[in-house]
Short mmCIF file of C-alpha atoms in Angstrom, two decimals:
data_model
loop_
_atom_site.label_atom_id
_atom_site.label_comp_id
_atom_site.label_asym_id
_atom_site.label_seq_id
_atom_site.Cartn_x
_atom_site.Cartn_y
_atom_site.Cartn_z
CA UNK A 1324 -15.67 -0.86 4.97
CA UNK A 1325 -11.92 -0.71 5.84
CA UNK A 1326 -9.81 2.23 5.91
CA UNK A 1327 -6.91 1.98 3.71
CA UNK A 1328 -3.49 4.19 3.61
CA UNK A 1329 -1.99 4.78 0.18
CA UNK A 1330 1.87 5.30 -0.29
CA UNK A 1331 3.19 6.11 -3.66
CA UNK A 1332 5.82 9.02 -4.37
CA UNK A 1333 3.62 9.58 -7.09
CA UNK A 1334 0.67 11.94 -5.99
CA UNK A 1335 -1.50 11.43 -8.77
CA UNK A 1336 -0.93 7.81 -8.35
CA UNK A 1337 -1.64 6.98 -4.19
CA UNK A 1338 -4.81 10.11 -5.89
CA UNK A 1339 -6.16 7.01 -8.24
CA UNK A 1340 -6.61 4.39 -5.95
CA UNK A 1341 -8.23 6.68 -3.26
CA UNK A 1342 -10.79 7.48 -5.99
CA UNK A 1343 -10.89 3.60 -7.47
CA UNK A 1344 -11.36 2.22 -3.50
CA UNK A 1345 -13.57 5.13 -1.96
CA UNK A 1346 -16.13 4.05 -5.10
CA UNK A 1347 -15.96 0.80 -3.08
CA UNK A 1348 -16.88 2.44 0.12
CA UNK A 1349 -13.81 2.41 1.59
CA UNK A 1350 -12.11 5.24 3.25
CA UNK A 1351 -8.59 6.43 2.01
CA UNK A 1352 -6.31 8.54 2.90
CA UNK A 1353 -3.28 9.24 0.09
CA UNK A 1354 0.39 10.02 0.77
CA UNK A 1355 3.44 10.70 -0.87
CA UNK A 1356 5.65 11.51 1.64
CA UNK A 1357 7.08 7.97 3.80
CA UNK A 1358 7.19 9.44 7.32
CA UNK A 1359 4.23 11.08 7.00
CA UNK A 1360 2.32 7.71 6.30
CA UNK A 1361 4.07 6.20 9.11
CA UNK A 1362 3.01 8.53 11.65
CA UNK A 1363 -0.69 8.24 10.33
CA UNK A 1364 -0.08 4.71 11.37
CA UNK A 1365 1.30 5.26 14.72
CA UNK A 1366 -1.73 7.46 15.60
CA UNK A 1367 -4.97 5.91 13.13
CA UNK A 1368 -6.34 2.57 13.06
CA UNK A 1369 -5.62 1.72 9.95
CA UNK A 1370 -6.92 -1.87 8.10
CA UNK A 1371 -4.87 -1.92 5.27
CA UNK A 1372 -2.03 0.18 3.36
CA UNK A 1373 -0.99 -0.02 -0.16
CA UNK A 1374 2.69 0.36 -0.39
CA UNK A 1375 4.67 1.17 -3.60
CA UNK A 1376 7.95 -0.17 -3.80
CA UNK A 1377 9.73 2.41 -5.39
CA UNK A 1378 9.58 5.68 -3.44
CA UNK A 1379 11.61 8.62 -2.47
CA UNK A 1380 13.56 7.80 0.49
CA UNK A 1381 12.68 5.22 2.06
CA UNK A 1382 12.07 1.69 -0.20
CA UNK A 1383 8.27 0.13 0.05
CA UNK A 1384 9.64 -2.48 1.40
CA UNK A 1385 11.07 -0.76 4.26
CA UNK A 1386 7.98 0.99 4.60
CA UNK A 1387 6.20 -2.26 5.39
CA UNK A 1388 8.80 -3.25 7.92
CA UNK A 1389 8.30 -0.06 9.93
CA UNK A 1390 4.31 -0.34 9.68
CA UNK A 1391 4.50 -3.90 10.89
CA UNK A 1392 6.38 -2.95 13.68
CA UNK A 1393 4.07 0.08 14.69
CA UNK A 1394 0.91 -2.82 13.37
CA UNK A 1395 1.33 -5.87 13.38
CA UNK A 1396 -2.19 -6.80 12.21
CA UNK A 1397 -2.17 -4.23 9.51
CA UNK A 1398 -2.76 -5.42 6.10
CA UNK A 1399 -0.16 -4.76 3.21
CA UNK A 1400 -0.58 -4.66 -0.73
CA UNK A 1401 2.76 -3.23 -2.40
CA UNK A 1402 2.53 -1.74 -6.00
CA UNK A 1403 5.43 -1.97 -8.34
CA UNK A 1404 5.94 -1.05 -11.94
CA UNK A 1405 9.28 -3.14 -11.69
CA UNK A 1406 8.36 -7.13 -10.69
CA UNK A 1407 11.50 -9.43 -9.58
CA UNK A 1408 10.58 -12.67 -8.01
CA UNK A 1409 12.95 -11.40 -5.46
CA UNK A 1410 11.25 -8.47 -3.93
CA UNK A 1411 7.91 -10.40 -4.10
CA UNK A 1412 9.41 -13.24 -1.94
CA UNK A 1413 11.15 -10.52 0.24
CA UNK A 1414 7.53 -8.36 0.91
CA UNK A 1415 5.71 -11.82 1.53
CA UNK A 1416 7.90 -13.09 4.43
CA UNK A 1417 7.88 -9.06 5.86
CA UNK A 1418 4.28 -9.79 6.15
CA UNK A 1419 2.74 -8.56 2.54
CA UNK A 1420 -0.90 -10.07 1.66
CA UNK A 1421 -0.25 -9.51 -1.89
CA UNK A 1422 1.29 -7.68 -4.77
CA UNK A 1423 0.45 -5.83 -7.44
CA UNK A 1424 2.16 -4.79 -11.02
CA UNK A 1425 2.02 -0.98 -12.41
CA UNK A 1426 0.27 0.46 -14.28
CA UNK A 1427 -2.66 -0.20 -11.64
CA UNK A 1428 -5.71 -2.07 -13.01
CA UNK A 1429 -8.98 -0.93 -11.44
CA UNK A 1430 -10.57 -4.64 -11.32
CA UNK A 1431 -7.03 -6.04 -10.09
CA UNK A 1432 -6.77 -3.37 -7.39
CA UNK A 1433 -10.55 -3.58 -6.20
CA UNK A 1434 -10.52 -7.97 -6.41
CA UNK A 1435 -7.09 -8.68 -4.76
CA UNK A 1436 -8.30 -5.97 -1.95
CA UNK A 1437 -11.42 -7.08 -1.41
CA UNK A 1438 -9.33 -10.86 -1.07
CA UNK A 1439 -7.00 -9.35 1.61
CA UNK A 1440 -9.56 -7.75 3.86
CA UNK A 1441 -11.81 -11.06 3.90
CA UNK A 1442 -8.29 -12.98 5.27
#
């Protein structure tokens, strides 16, 4: 199973998807703070990280860029409770698999994961 980083300035939030993915068998570890996720990256391989777009100081978007810099194979789903054709075309050509719209959906979040780690 894949081990997945989840960003979200929300704790209960990046809380939720470690419990709806780790019921999947995969391993995740939550954050809230945006350094602190990309140090994890720097130093842990990591498969797959689950961005939202909205955080505290940093954007999700620039979040992405600095993972894909630090791993460029790494695997990227961002979260946003605020869709604009715009930001999804801008997180797909940074190198985003997918996207997903807030509030999370458990059967969303588990399929369009499960579709990103098998690509």
């Amino acid at each position: 199973m894949a081990k997945i980083l989840a960003l979200d300035d929300i704790w209960d939030a990046a809380n939720l998807i470690k419990r709806i993915l780790e019921k999947k068998g995969h391993t995740v570890t939550p954050f809230t703070e945006e350094e602190d996720a990309i140090k994890y990256v720097e130093s842990n391989p990591v498969d797959l990280a689950i961005l939202d777009i909205k955080l505290k100081k940093m954007s999700g978007v620039e979040v992405l860029e600095e993972l894909k810099k630090r791993s460029p194979a790494i695997k990227v789903i961002m979260l946003t409770g605020y869709p604009t054709i715009e930001t999804a075309r801008e997180c797909l050509k940074l190198g985003a698999s997918e996207y997903c719209v807030k509030p999370i959906d458990k059967d969303e979040l588990e399929d369009k994961v499960a579709q990103v780690l098998q690509n």
